[in-house]
PDB file of C-alpha atoms and ligand atoms in Angstrom:
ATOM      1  CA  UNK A 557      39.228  67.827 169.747  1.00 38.00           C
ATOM      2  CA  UNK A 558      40.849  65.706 166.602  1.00 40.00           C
ATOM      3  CA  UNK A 559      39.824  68.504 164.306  1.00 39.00           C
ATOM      4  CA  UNK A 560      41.848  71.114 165.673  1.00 40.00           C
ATOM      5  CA  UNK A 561      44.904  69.385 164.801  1.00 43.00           C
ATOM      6  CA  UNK A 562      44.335  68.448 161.535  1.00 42.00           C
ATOM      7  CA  UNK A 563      46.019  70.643 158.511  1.00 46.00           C
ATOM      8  CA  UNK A 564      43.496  73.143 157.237  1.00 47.00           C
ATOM      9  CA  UNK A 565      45.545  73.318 154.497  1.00 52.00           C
ATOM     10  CA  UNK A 566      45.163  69.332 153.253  1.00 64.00           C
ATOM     11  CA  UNK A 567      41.452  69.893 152.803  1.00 86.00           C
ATOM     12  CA  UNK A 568      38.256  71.966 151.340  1.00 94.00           C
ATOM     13  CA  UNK A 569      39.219  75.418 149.921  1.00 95.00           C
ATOM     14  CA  UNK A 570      39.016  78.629 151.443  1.00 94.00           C
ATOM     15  CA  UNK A 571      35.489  79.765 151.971  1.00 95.00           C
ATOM     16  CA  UNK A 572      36.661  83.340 151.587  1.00 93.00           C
ATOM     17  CA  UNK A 573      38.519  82.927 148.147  1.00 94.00           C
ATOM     18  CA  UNK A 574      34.648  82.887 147.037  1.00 96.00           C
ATOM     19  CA  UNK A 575      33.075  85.685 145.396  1.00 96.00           C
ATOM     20  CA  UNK A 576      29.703  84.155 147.172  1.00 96.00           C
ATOM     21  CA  UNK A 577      29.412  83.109 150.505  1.00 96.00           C
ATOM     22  CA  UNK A 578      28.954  79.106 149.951  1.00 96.00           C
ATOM     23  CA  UNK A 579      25.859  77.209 150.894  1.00 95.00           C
ATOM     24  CA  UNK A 580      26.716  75.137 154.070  1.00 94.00           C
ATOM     25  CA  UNK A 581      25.906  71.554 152.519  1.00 94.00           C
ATOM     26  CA  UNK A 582      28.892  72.334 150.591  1.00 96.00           C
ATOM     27  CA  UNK A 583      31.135  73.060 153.669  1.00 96.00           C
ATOM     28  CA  UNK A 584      33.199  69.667 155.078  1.00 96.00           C
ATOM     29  CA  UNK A 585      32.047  69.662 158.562  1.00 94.00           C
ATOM     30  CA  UNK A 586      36.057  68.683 159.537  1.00 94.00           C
ATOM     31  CA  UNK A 587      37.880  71.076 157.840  1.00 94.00           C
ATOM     32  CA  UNK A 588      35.206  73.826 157.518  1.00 94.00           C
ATOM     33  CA  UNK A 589      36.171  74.177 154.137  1.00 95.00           C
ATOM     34  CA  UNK A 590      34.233  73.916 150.719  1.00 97.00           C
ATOM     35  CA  UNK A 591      34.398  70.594 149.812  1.00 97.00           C
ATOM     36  CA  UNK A 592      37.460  69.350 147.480  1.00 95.00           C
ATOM     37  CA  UNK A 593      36.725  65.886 146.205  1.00 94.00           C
ATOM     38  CA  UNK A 594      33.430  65.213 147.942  1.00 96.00           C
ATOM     39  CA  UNK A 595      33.105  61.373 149.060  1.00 96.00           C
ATOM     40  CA  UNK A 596      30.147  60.055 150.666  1.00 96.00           C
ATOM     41  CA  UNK A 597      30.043  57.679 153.651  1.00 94.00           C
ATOM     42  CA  UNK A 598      27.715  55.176 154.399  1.00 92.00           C
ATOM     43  CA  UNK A 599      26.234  57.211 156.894  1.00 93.00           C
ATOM     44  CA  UNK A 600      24.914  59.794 154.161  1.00 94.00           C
ATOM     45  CA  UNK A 601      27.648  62.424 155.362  1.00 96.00           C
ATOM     46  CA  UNK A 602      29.783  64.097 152.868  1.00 96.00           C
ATOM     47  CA  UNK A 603      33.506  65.101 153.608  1.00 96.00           C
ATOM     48  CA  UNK A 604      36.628  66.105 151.345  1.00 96.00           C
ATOM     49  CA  UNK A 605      38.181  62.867 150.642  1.00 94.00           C
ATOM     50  CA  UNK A 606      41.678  63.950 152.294  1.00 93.00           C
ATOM     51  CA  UNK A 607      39.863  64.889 155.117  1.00 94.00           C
ATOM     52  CA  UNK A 608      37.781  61.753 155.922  1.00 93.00           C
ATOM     53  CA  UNK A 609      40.833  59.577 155.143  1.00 92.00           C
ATOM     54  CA  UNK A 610      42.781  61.105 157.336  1.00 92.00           C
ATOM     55  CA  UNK A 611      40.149  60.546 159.827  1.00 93.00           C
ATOM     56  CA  UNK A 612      39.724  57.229 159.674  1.00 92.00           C
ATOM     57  CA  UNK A 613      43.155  56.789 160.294  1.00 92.00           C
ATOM     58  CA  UNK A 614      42.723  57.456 163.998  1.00 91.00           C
ATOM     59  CA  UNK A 615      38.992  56.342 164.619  1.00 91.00           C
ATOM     60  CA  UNK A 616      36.274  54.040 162.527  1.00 92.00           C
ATOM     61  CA  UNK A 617      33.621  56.076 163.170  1.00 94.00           C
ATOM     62  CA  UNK A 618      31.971  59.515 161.301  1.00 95.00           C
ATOM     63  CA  UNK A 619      32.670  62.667 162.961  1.00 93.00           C
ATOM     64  CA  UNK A 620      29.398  63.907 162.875  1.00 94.00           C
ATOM     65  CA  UNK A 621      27.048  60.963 163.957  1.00 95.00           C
ATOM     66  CA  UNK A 622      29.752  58.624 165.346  1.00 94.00           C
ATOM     67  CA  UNK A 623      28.756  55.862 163.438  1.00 94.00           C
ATOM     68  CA  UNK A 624      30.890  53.540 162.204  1.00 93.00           C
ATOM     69  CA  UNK A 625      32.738  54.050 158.882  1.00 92.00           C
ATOM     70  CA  UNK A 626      34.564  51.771 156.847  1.00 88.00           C
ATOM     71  CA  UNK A 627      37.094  52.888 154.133  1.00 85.00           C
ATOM     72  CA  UNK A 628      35.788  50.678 151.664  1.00 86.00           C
ATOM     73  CA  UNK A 629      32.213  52.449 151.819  1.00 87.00           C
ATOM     74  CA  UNK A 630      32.668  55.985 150.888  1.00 91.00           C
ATOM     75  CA  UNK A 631      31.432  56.769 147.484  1.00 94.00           C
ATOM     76  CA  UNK A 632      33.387  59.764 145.502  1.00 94.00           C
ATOM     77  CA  UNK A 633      30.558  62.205 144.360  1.00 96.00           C
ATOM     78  CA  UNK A 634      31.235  63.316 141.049  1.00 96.00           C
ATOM     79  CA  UNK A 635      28.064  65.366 140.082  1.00 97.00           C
ATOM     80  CA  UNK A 636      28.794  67.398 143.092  1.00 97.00           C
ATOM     81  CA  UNK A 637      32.316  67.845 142.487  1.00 96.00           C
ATOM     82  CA  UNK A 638      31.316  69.838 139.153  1.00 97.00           C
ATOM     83  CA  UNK A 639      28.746  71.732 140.757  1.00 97.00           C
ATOM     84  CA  UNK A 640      31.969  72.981 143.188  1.00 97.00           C
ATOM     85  CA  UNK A 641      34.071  73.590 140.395  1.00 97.00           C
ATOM     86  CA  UNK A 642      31.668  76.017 138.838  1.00 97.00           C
ATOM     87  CA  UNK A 643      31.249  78.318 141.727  1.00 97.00           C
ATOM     88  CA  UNK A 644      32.588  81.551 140.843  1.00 97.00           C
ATOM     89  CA  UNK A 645      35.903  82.726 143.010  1.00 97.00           C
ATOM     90  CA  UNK A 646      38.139  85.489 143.252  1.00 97.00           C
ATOM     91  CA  UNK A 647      41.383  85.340 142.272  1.00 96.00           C
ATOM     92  CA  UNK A 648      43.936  84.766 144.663  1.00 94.00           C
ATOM     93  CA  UNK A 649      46.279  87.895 143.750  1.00 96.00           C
ATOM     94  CA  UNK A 650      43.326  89.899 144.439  1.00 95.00           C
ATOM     95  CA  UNK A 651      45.437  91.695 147.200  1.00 94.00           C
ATOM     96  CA  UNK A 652      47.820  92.500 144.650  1.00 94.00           C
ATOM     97  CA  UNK A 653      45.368  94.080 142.160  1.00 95.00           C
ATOM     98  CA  UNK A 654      44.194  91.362 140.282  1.00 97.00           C
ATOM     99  CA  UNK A 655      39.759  91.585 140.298  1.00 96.00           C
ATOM    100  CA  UNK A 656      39.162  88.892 138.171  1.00 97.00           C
ATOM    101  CA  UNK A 657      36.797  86.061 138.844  1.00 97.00           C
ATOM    102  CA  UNK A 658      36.827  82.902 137.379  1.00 97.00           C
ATOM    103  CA  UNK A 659      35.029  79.551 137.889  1.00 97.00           C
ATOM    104  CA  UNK A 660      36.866  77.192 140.495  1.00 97.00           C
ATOM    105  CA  UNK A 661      37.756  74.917 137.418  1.00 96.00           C
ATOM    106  CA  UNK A 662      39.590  77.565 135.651  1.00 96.00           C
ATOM    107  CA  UNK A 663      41.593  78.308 138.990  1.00 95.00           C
ATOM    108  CA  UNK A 664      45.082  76.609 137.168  1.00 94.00           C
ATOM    109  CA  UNK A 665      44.273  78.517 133.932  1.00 96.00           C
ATOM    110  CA  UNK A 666      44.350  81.780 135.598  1.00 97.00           C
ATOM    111  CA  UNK A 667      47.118  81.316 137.432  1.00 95.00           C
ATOM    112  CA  UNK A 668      49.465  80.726 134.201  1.00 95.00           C
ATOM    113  CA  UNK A 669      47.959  84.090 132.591  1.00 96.00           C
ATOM    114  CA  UNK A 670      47.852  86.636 135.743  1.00 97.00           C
ATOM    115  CA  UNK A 671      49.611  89.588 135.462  1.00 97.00           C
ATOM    116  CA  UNK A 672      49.372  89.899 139.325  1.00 97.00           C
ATOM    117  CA  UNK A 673      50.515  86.372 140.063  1.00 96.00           C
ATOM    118  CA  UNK A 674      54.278  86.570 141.930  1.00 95.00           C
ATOM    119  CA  UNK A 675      56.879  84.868 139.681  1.00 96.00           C
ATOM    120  CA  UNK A 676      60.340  84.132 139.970  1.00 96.00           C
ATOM    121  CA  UNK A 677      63.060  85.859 136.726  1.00 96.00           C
ATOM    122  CA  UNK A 678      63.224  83.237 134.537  1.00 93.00           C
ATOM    123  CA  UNK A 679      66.925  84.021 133.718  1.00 93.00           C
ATOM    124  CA  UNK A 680      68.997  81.932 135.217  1.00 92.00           C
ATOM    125  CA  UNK A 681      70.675  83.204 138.420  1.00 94.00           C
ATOM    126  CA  UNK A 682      68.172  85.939 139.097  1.00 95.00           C
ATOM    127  CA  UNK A 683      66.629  85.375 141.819  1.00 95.00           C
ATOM    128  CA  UNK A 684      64.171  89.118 141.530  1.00 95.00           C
ATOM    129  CA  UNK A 685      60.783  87.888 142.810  1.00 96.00           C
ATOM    130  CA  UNK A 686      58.263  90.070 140.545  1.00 96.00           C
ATOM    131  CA  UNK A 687      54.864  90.047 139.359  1.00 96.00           C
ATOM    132  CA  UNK A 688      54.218  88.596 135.653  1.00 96.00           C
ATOM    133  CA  UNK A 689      52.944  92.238 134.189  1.00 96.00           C
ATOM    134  CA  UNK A 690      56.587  93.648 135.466  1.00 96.00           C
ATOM    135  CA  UNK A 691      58.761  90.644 133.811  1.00 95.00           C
ATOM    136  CA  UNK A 692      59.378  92.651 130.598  1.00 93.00           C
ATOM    137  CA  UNK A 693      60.200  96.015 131.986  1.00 94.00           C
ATOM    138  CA  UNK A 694      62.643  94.157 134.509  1.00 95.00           C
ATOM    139  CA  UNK A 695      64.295  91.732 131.297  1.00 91.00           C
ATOM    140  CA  UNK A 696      64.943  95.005 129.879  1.00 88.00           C
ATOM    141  CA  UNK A 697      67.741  95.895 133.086  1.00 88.00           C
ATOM    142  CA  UNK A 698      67.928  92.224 134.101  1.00 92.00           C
ATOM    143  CA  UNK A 699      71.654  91.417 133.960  1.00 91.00           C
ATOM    144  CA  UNK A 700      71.405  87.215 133.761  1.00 93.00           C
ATOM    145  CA  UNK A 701      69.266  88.230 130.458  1.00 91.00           C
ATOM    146  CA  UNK A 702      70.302  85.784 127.960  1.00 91.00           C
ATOM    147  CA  UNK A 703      68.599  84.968 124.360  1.00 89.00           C
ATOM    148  CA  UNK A 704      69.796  83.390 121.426  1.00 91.00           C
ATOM    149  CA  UNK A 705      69.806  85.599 118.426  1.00 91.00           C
ATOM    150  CA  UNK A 706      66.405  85.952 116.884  1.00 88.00           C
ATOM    151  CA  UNK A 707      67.802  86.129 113.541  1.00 87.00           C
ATOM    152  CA  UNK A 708      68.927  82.135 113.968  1.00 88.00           C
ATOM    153  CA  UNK A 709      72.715  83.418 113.979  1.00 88.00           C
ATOM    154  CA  UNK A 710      73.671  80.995 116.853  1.00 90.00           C
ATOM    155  CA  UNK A 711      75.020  84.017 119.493  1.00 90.00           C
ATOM    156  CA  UNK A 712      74.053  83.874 123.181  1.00 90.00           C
ATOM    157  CA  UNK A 713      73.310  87.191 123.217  1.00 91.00           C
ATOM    158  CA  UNK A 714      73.964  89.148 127.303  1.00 90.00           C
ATOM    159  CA  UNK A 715      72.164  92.760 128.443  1.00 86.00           C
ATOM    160  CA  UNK A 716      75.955  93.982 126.992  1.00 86.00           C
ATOM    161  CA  UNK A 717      75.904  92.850 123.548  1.00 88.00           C
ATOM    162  CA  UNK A 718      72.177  92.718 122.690  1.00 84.00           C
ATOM    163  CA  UNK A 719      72.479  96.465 121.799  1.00 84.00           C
ATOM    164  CA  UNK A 720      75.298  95.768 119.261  1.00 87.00           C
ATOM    165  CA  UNK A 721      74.801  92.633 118.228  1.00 90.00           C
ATOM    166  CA  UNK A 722      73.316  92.766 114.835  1.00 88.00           C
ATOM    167  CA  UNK A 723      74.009  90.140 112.458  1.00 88.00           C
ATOM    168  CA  UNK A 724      71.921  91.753 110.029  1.00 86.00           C
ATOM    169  CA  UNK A 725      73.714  94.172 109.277  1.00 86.00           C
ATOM    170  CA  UNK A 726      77.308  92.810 109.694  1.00 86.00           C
ATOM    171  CA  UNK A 727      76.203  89.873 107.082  1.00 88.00           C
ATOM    172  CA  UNK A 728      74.582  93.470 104.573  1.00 91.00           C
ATOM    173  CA  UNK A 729      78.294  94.331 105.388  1.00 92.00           C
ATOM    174  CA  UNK A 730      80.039  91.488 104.388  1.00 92.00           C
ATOM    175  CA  UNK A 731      77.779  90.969 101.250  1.00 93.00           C
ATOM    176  CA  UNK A 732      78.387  94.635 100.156  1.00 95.00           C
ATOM    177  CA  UNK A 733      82.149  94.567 100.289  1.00 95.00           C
ATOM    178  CA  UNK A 734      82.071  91.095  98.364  1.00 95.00           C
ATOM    179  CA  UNK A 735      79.474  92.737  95.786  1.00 95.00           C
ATOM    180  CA  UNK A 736      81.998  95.711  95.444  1.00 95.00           C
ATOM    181  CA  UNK A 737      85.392  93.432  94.849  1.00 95.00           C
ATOM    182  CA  UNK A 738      82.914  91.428  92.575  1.00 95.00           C
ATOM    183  CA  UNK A 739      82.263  95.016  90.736  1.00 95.00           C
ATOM    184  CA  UNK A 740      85.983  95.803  90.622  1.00 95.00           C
ATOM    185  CA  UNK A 741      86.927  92.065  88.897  1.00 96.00           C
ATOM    186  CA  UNK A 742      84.143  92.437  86.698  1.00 95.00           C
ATOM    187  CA  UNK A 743      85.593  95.852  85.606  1.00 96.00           C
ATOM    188  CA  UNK A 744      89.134  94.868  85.197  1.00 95.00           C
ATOM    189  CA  UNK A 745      87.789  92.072  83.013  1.00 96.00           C
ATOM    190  CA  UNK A 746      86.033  94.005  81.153  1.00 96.00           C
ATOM    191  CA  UNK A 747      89.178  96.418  81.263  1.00 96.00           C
ATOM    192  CA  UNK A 748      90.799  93.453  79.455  1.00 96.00           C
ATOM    193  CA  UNK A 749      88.345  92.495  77.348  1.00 96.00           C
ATOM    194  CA  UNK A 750      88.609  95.929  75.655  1.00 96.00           C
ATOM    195  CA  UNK A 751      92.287  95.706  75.505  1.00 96.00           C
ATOM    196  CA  UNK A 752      92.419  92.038  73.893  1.00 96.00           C
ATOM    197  CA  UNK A 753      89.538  93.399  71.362  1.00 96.00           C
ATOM    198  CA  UNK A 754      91.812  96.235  70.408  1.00 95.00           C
ATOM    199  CA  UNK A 755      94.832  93.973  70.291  1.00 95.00           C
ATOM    200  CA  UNK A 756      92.699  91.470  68.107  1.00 95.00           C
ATOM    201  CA  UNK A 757      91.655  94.905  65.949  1.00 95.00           C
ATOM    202  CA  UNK A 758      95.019  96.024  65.394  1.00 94.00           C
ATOM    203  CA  UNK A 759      96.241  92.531  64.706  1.00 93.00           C
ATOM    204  CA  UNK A 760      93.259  92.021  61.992  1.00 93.00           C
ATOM    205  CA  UNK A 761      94.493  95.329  60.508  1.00 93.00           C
ATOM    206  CA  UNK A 762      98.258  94.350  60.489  1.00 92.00           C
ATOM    207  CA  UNK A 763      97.006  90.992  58.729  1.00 91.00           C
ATOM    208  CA  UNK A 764      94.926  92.567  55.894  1.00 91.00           C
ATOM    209  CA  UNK A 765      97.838  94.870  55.345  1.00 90.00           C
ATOM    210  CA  UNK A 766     100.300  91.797  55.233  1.00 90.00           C
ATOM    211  CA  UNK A 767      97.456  89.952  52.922  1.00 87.00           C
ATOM    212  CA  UNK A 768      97.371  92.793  51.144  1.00 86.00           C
ATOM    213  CA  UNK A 769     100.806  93.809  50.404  1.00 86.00           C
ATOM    214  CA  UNK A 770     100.988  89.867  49.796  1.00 85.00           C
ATOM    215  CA  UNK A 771      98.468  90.394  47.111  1.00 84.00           C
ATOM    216  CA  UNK A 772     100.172  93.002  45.591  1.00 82.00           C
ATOM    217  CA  UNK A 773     103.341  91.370  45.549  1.00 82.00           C
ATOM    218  CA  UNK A 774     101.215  88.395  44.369  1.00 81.00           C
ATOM    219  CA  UNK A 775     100.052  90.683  41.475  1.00 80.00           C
ATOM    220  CA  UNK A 776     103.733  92.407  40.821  1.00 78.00           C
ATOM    221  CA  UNK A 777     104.579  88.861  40.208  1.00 79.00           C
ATOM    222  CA  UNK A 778     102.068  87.730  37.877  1.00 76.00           C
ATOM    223  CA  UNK A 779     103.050  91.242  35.830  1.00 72.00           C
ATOM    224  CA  UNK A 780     106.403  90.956  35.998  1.00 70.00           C
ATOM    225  CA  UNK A 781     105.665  87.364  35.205  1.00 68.00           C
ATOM    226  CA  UNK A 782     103.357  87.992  32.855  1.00 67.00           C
ATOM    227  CA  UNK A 783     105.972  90.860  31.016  1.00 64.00           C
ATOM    228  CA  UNK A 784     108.707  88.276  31.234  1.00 59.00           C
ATOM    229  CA  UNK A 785     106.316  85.489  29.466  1.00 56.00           C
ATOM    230  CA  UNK A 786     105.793  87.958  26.604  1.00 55.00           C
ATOM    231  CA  UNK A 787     109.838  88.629  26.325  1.00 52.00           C
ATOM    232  CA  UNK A 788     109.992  84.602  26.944  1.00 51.00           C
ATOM    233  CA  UNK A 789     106.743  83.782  24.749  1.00 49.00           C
ATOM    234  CA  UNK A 790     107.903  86.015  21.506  1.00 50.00           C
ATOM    235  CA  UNK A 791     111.575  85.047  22.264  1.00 49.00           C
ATOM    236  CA  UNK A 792     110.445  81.003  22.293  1.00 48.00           C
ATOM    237  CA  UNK A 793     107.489  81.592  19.701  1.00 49.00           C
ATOM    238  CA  UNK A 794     110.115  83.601  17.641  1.00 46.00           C
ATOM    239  CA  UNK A 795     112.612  80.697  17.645  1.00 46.00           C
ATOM    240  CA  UNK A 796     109.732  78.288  17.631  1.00 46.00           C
ATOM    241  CA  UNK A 797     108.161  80.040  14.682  1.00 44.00           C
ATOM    242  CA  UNK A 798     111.467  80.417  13.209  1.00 46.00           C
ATOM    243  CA  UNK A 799     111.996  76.431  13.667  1.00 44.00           C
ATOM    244  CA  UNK A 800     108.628  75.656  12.547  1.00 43.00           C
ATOM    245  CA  UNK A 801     108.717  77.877   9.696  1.00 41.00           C
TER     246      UNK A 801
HETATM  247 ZN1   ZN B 625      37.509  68.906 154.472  1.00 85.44          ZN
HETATM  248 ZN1   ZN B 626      27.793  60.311 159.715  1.00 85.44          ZN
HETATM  249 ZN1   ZN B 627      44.575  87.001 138.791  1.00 85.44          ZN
HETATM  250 ZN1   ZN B 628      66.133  88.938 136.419  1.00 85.44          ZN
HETATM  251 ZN1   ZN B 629      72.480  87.203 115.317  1.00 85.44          ZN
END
């Protein structure tokens, strides 16, 4: 018979990935499956669309009543479709632990999440085969582990150096021994500071003494100018009063 040699695998899904045993109008009567994109042929019989097409490319006629089919007459049933895809199933890692069930819709969205579902190391050139619950343990030991830096520091960081590696710290380190030459200038300004203040102190002294002493030699002057006027004065006055008089 045709339908032992067609590919089980092209058609309906698994009746026994299920959690309930499916009602047989919703089993396509070639591959035995549930139906996966139910069409409709003029007939009134309802196949998986892969299936009947595949069909029809060997004989015109339905493989239940024998009556003829033409590919332009089958009708895709949509409504029924959605009734399929909400039938509850099991999850196919179930053998590996997983006991979820899901509706046939969310089949895909399961299959990105389980923690049962067999995955291949992401690192490049691993090639461990492990579930998705183990991937973090096995990163840990992984040796074609590679991440950039999560601080944003640029470094491919390796299994080796992602122990050491911290950028962190090394920039604290940096920063600290530029704070503490910035502490010593600062000092030795300050250092100076002090010094030319006590220069400038001393040198304000020395120039009050030199104004001073200026000022009294300033003053001696005026006396000694002042006691030579007198001599001068009474001398002049004397032979100006003894002109005048
Ligand atoms: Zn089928
Ligand atoms: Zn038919
Ligand atoms: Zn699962
Ligand atoms: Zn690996
Ligand atoms: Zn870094």
């Amino acid at each position: 018979m045709a339908e032992a040699e067609m590919c089980l695998h092209c058609g309906g899904y698994d009746v026994e990935m299920f959690v309930d045993v499916p009602d047989e109008d919703l089993i396509c009567s070639i591959c035995k499956g549930v139906l996966r994109c139910p069409v409709r042929a003029a007939c009134h019989h309802i196949f998986c669309k892969k299936c009947i097409m595949q069909w029809l490319k060997r004989q015109q006629t339905c493989p239940c009543c024998r009556k003829p089919v033409s590919q332009s007459l089958i009708y895709v049933m949509f409504k029924l479709s959605k009734a399929i895809g909400r039938l509850k199933i099991k999850c196919r890692n179930e053998i590996r632990g997983c006991r979820t069930t899901f509706a046939l819709s969310e089949q895909y969205c399961h299959s990105i999440v389980c923690p049962f579902e067999l995955i291949s190391c992401p690192f490049q050139g691993c090639r461990a085969q492990l579930l998705r619950r183990d991937l973090e343990v096995h990163s840990q030991h992984c040796e074609h582990w590679r991440q950039p830096c999560h601080m944003g520091c640029g470094t491919m960081l390796s299994q080796s150096t992602r122990t050491q590696h911290n950028c962190y710290q090394d920039l604290r380190r940096q920063y600290e021994v530029r704070q503490q030459s910035h502490r010593a200038i600062a000092a030795t300004l300050q250092r100076k500071m002090r010094k030319m203040q006590n220069t400038m102190a001393h040198m304000k002294r020395q120039i009050s003494l030199i104004c001073e002493s200026l000022q009294v030699m300033d003053d001696l002057e005026e006396v000694i100018e002042d006691e030579e006027e007198p001599v001068i004065g009474p001398a002049g006055s004397i032979t100006n009063s003894n002109s005048s008089s």
